[in-house]
XYZ file of N, CA, C and O in Angstrom:
360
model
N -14.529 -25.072 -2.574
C -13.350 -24.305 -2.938
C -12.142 -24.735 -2.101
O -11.035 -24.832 -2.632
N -12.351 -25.016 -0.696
C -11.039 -25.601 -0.061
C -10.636 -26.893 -0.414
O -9.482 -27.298 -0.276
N -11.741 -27.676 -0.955
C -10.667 -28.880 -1.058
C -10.224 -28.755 -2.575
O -9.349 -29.535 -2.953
N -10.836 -27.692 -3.628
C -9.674 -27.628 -4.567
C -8.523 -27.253 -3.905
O -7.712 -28.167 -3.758
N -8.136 -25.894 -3.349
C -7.183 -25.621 -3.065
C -6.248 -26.586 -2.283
O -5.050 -26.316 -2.374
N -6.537 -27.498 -1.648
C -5.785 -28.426 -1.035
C -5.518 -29.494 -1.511
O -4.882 -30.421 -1.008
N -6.237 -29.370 -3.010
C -5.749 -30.496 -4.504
C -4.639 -30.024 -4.680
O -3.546 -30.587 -4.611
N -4.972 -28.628 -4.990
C -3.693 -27.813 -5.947
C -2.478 -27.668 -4.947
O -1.363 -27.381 -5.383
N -2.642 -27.812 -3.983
C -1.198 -27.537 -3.002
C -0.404 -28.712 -2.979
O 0.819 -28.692 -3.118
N -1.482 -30.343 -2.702
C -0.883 -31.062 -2.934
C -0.356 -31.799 -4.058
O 0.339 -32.770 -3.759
N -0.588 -31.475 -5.694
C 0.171 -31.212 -6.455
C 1.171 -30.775 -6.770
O 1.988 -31.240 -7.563
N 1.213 -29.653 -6.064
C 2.575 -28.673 -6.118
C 3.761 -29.302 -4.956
O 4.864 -28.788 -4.771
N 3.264 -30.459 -4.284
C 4.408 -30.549 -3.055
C 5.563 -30.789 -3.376
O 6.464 -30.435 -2.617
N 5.823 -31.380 -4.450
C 7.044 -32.022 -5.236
C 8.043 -30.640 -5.753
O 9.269 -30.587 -5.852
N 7.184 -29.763 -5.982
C 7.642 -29.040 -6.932
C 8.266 -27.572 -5.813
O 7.616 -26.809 -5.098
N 9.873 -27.658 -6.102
C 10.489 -26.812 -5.019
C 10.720 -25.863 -6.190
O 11.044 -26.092 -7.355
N 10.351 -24.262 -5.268
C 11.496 -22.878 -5.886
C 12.205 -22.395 -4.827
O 11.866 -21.831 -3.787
N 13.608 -22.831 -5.445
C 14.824 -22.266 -4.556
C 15.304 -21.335 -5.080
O 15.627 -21.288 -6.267
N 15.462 -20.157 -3.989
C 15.763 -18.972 -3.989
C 16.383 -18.462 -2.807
O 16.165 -19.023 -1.733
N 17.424 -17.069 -2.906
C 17.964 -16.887 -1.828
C 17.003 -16.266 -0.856
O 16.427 -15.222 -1.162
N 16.747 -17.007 0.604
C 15.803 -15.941 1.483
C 16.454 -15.865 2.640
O 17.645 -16.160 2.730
N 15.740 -15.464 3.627
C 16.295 -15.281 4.927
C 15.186 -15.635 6.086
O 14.010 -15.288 6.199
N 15.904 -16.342 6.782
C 15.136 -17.189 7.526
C 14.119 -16.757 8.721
O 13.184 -17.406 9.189
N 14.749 -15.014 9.191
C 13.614 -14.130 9.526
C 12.714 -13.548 9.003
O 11.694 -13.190 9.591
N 12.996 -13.342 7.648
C 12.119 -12.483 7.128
C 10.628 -13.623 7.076
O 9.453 -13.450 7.400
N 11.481 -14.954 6.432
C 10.000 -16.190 6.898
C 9.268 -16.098 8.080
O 8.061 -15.858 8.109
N 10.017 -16.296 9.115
C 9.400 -15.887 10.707
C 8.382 -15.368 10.188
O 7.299 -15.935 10.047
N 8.773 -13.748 9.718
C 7.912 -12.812 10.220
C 6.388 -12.793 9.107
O 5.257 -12.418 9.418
N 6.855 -13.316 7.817
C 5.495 -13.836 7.185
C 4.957 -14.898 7.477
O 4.202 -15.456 6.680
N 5.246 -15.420 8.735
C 4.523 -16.786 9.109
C 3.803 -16.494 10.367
O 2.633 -16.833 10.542
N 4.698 -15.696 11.470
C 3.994 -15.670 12.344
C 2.892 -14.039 12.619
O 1.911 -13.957 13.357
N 3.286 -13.318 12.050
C 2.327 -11.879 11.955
C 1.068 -12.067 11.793
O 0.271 -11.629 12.623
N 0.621 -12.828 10.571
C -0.927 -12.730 10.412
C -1.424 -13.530 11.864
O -2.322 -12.979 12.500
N -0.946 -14.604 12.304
C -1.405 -15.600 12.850
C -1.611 -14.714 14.164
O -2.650 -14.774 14.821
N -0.446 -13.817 14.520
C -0.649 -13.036 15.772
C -1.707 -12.140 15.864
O -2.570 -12.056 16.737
N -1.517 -11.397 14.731
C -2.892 -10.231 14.550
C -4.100 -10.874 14.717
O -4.800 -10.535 15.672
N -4.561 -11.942 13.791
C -5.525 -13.029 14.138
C -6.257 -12.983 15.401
O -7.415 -12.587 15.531
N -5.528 -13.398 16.273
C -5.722 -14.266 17.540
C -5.710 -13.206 18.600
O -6.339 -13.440 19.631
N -4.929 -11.814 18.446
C -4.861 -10.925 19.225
C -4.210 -11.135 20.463
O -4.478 -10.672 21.572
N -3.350 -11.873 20.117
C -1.960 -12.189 21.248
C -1.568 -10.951 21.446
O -1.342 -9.946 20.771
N -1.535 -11.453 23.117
C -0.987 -10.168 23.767
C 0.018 -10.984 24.862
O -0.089 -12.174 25.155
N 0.943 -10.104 25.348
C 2.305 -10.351 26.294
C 2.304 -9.668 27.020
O 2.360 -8.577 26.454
N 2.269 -9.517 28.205
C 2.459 -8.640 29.466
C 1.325 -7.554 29.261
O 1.543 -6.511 29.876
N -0.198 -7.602 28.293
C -0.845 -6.852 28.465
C -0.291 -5.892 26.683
O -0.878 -4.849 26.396
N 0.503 -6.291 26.006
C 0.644 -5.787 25.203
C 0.143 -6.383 23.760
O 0.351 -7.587 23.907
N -0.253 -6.254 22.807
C -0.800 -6.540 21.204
C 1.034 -7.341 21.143
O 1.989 -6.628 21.454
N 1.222 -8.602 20.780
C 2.352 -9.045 20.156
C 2.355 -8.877 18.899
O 1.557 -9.397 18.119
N 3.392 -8.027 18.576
C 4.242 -7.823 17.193
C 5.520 -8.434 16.793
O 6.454 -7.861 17.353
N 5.795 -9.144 16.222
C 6.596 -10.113 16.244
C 7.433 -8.841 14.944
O 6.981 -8.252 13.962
N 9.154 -8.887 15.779
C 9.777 -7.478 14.925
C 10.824 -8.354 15.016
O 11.253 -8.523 16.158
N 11.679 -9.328 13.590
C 12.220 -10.164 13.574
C 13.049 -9.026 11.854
O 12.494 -8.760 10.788
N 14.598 -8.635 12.382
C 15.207 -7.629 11.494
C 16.138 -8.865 10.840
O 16.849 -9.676 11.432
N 15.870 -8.712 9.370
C 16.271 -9.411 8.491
C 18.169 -9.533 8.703
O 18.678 -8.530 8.201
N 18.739 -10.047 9.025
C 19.963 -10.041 9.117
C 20.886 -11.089 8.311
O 20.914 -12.271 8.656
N 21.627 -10.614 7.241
C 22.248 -11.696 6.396
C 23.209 -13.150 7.240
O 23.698 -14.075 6.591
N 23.262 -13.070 8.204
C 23.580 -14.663 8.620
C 22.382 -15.504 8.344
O 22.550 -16.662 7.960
N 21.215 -15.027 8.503
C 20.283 -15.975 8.525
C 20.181 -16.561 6.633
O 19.542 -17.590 6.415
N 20.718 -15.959 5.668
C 20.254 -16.455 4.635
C 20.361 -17.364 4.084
O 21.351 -17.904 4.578
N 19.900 -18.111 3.144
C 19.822 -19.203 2.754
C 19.361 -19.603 1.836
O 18.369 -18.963 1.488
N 19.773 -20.909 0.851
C 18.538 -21.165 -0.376
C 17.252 -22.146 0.079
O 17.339 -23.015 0.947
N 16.352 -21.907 -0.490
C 14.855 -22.802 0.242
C 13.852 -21.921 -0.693
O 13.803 -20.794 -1.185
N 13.071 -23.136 -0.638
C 11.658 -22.514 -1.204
C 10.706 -21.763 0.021
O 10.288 -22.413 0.979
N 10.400 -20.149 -0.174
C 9.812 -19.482 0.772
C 8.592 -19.283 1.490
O 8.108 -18.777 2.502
N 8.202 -20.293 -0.106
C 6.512 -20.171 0.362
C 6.245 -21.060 0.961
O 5.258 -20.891 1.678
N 6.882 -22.378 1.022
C 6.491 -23.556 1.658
C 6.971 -23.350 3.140
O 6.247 -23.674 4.081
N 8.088 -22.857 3.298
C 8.479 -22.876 4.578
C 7.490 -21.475 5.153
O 7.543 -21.501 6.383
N 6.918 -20.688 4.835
C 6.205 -19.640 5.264
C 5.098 -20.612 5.495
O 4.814 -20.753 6.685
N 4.362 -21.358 4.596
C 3.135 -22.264 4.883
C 3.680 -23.049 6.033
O 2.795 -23.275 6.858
N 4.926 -23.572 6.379
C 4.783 -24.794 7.361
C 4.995 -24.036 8.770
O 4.522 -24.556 9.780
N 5.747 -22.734 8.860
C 5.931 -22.175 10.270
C 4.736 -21.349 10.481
O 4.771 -20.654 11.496
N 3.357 -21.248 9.517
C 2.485 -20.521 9.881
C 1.880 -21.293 10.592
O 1.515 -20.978 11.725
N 1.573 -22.907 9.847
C 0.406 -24.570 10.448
C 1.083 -24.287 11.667
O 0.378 -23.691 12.481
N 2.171 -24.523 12.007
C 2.860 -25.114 13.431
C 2.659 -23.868 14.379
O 2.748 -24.067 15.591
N 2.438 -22.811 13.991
C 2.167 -22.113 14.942
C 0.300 -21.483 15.382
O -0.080 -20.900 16.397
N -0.316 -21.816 14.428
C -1.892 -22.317 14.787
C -1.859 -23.144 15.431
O -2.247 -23.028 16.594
N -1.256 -24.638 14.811
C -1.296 -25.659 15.706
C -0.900 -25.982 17.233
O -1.337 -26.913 17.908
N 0.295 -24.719 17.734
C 0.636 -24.559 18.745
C -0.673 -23.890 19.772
O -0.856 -24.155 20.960
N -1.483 -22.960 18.905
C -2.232 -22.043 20.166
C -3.521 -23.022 19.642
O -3.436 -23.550 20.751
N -4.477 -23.652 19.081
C -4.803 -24.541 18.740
C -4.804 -25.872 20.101
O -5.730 -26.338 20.765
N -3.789 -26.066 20.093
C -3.968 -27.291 21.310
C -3.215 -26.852 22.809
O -3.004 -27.641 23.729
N -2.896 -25.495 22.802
C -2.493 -24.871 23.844
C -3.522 -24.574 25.187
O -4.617 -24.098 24.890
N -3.275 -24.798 26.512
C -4.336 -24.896 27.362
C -5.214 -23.798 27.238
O -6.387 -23.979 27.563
N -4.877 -22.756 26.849
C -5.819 -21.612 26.762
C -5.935 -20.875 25.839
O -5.901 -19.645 25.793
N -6.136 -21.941 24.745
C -5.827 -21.407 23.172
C -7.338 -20.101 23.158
O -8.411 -20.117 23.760
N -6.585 -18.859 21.937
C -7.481 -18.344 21.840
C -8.482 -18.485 20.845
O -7.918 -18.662 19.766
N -9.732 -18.486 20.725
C -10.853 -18.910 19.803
C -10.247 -18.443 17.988
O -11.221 -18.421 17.236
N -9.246 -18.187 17.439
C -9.377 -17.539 16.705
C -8.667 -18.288 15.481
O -8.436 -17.728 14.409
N -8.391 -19.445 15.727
C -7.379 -19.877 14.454
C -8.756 -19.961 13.374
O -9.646 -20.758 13.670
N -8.879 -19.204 12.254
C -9.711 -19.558 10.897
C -8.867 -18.749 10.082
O -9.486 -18.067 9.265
N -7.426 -18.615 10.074
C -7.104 -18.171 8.428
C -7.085 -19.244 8.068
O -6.878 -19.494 6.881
């Protein structure tokens, strides 16, 4: 089943939907699951990443792709990080 799905994604790479989004609101569907995941914590606290949609940030872009690429890069960050936590499997 994953390497269909990673047929079908790379099929679709060509294929952009541009729409108006905002470049926090991506943040925050990219990096939330990944935090909950992993159970990042900061000074002893659960990190919640609270990123308030603010119209400077908006923009046209396709949302899902850029939600897919700031989610990889940020697995990939705790992933090869010295004290990554065991948990990257979304």
């Amino acid at each position: 089943m994953e390497f269909s799905d990673d047929f079908l994604k790379l099929s679709e790479a060509n294929r952009i939907n541009l729409k108006k989004t905002n470049l926090l609101a991506i943040l925050h569907r990219a990096l939330h699951p990944v935090a909950a995941a992993c159970g990042i914590k900061i000074n002893g606290k659960q990190f919640q990443p609270r990123l308030e949609k603010k119209s400077e940030f908006d923009f046209q872009a396709d949302e899902t792709k850029l939600v897919d690429l700031f989610s990889e890069l940020a697995k990939n960050s705790l992933k090869w990080a010295d004290k990554a936590p065991h948990c990257i499997s979304i």
